CSV table of C-alpha atoms in Angstrom, one decimal:
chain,number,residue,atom,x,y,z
C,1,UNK,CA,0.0,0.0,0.0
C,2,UNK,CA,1.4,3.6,-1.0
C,3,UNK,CA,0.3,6.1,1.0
C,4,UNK,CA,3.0,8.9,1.2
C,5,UNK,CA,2.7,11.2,-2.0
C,6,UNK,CA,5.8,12.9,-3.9
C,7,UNK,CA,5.6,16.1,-1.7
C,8,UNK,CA,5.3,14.4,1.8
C,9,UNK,CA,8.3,11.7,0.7
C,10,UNK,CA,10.3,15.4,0.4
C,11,UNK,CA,9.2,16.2,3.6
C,12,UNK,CA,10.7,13.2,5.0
C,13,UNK,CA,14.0,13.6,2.7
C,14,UNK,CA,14.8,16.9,4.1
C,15,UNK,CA,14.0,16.1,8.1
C,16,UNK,CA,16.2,13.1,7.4
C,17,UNK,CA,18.7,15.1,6.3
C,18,UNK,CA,18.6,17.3,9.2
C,19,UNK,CA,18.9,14.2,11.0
C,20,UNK,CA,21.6,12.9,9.8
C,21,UNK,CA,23.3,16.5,10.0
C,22,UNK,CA,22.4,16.5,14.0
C,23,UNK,CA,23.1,13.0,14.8
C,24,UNK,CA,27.0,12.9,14.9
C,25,UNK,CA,26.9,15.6,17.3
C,26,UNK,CA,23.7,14.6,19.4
C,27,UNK,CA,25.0,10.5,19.3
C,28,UNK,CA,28.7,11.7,20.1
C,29,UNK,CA,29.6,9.7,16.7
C,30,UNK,CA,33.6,10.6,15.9
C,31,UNK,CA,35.9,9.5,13.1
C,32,UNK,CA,34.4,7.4,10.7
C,33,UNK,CA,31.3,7.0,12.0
C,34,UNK,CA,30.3,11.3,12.0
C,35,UNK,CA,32.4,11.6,9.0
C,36,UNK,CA,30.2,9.3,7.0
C,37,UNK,CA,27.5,10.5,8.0
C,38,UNK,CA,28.1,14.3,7.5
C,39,UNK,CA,28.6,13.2,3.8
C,40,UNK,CA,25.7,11.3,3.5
C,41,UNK,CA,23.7,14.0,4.9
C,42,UNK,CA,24.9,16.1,2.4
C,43,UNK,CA,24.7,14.1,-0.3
C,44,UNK,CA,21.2,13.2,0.6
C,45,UNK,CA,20.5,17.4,0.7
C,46,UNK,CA,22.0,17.1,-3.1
C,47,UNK,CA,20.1,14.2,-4.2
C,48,UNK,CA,16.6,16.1,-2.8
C,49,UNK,CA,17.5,19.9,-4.3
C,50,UNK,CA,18.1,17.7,-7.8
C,51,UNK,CA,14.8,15.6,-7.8
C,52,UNK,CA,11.7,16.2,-10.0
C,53,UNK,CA,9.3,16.0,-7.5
C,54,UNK,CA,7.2,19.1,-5.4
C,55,UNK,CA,10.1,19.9,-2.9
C,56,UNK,CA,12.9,19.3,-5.5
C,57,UNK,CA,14.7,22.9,-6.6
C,58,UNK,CA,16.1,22.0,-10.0
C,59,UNK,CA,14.1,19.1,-10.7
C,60,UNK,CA,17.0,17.2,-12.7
C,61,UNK,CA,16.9,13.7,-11.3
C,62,UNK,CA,13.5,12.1,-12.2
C,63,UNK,CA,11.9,10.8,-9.3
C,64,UNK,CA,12.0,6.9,-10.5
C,65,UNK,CA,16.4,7.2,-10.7
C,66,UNK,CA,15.5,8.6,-6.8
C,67,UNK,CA,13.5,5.9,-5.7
C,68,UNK,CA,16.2,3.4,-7.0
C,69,UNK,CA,19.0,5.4,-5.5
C,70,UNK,CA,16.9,5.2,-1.6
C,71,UNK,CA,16.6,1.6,-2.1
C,72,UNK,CA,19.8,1.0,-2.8
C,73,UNK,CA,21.5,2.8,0.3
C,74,UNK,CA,18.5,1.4,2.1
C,75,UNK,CA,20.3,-1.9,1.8
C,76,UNK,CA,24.1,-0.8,1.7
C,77,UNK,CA,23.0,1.5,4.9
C,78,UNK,CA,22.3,-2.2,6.4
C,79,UNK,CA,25.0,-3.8,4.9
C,80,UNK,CA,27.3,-1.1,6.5
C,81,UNK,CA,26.2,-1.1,9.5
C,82,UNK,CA,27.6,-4.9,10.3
C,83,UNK,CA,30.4,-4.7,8.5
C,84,UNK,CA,32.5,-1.1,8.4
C,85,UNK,CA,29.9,0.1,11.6
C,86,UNK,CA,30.0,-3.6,13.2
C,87,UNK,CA,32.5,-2.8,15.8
C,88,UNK,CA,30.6,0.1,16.9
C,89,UNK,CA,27.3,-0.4,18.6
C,90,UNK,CA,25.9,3.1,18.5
C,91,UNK,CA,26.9,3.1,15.0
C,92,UNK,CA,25.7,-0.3,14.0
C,93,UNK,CA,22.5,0.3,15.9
C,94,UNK,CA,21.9,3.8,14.1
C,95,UNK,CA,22.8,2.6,10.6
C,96,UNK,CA,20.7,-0.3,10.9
C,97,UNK,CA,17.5,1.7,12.2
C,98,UNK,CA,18.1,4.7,9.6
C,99,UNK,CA,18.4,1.8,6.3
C,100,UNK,CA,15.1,0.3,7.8
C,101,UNK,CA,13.4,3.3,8.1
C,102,UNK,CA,14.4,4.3,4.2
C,103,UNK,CA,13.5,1.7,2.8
C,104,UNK,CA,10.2,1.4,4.9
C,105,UNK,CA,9.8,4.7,3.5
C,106,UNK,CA,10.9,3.7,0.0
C,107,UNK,CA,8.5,1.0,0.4
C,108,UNK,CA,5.1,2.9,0.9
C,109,UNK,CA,5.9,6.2,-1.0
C,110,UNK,CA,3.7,6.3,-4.6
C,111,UNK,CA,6.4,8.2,-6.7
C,112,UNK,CA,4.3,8.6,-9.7
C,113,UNK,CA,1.8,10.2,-7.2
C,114,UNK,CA,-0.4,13.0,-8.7
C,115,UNK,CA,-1.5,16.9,-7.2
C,116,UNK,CA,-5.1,14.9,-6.2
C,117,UNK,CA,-3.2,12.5,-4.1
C,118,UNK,CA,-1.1,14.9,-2.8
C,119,UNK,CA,-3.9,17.3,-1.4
C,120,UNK,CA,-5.4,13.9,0.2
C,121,UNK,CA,-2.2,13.5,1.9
């Protein structure tokens, strides 16, 4: 079931990258861990400026090469988080939850979504 239209999945892309922004400073992450992800947080910010969809600024990236981009790190973001981040619980733990909750978002979001279901939403 898709429930989350185009313009509330860019909601959700830019809170998660304030999130990820915040969290090496709120979760005390340091090295590799906060460097990673500063840059994923920032390369998340650049992936939802260039998207063709409500909250996108230059609309260059349509929203299908998106969707396959989030489901991918969904499952690298996993992946990661046992091997590179397995040694670090915080890290681990964090990774794990953040690549669940992309691709739980991936999951339910109707890309293709139109401006009737977004004024439902």
């Amino acid at each position: 079931m898709k429930f989350i239209s185009p313009k509330i999945h860019g909601v959700i892309d830019y809170l998660m990258v304030i999130v990820l922004l915040c969290s090496p400073a709120f979760f005390s992450f340091t090295g590799t861990l906060a460097i990673f992800t500063y840059a994923l947080g920032a390369v998340h910010l650049v992936l939802s400026i260039l998207t063709d969809y409500p909250l996108g600024i230059f609309k260059a990236i349509p929203v299908t090469i998106h969707a396959t981009i989030e489901v991918l790190v969904g499952i690298t973001l996993i992946i990661l988080a046992y091997t590179l981040f397995g040694d670090n619980p915080d890290g681990k733990l964090f990774y794990v939850i953040f690549g669940t909750v992309i691709l739980l978002t991936w999951l339910v979001t109707d890309y293709m979504g139109n401006e009737f279901n977004e004024a439902t939403l």
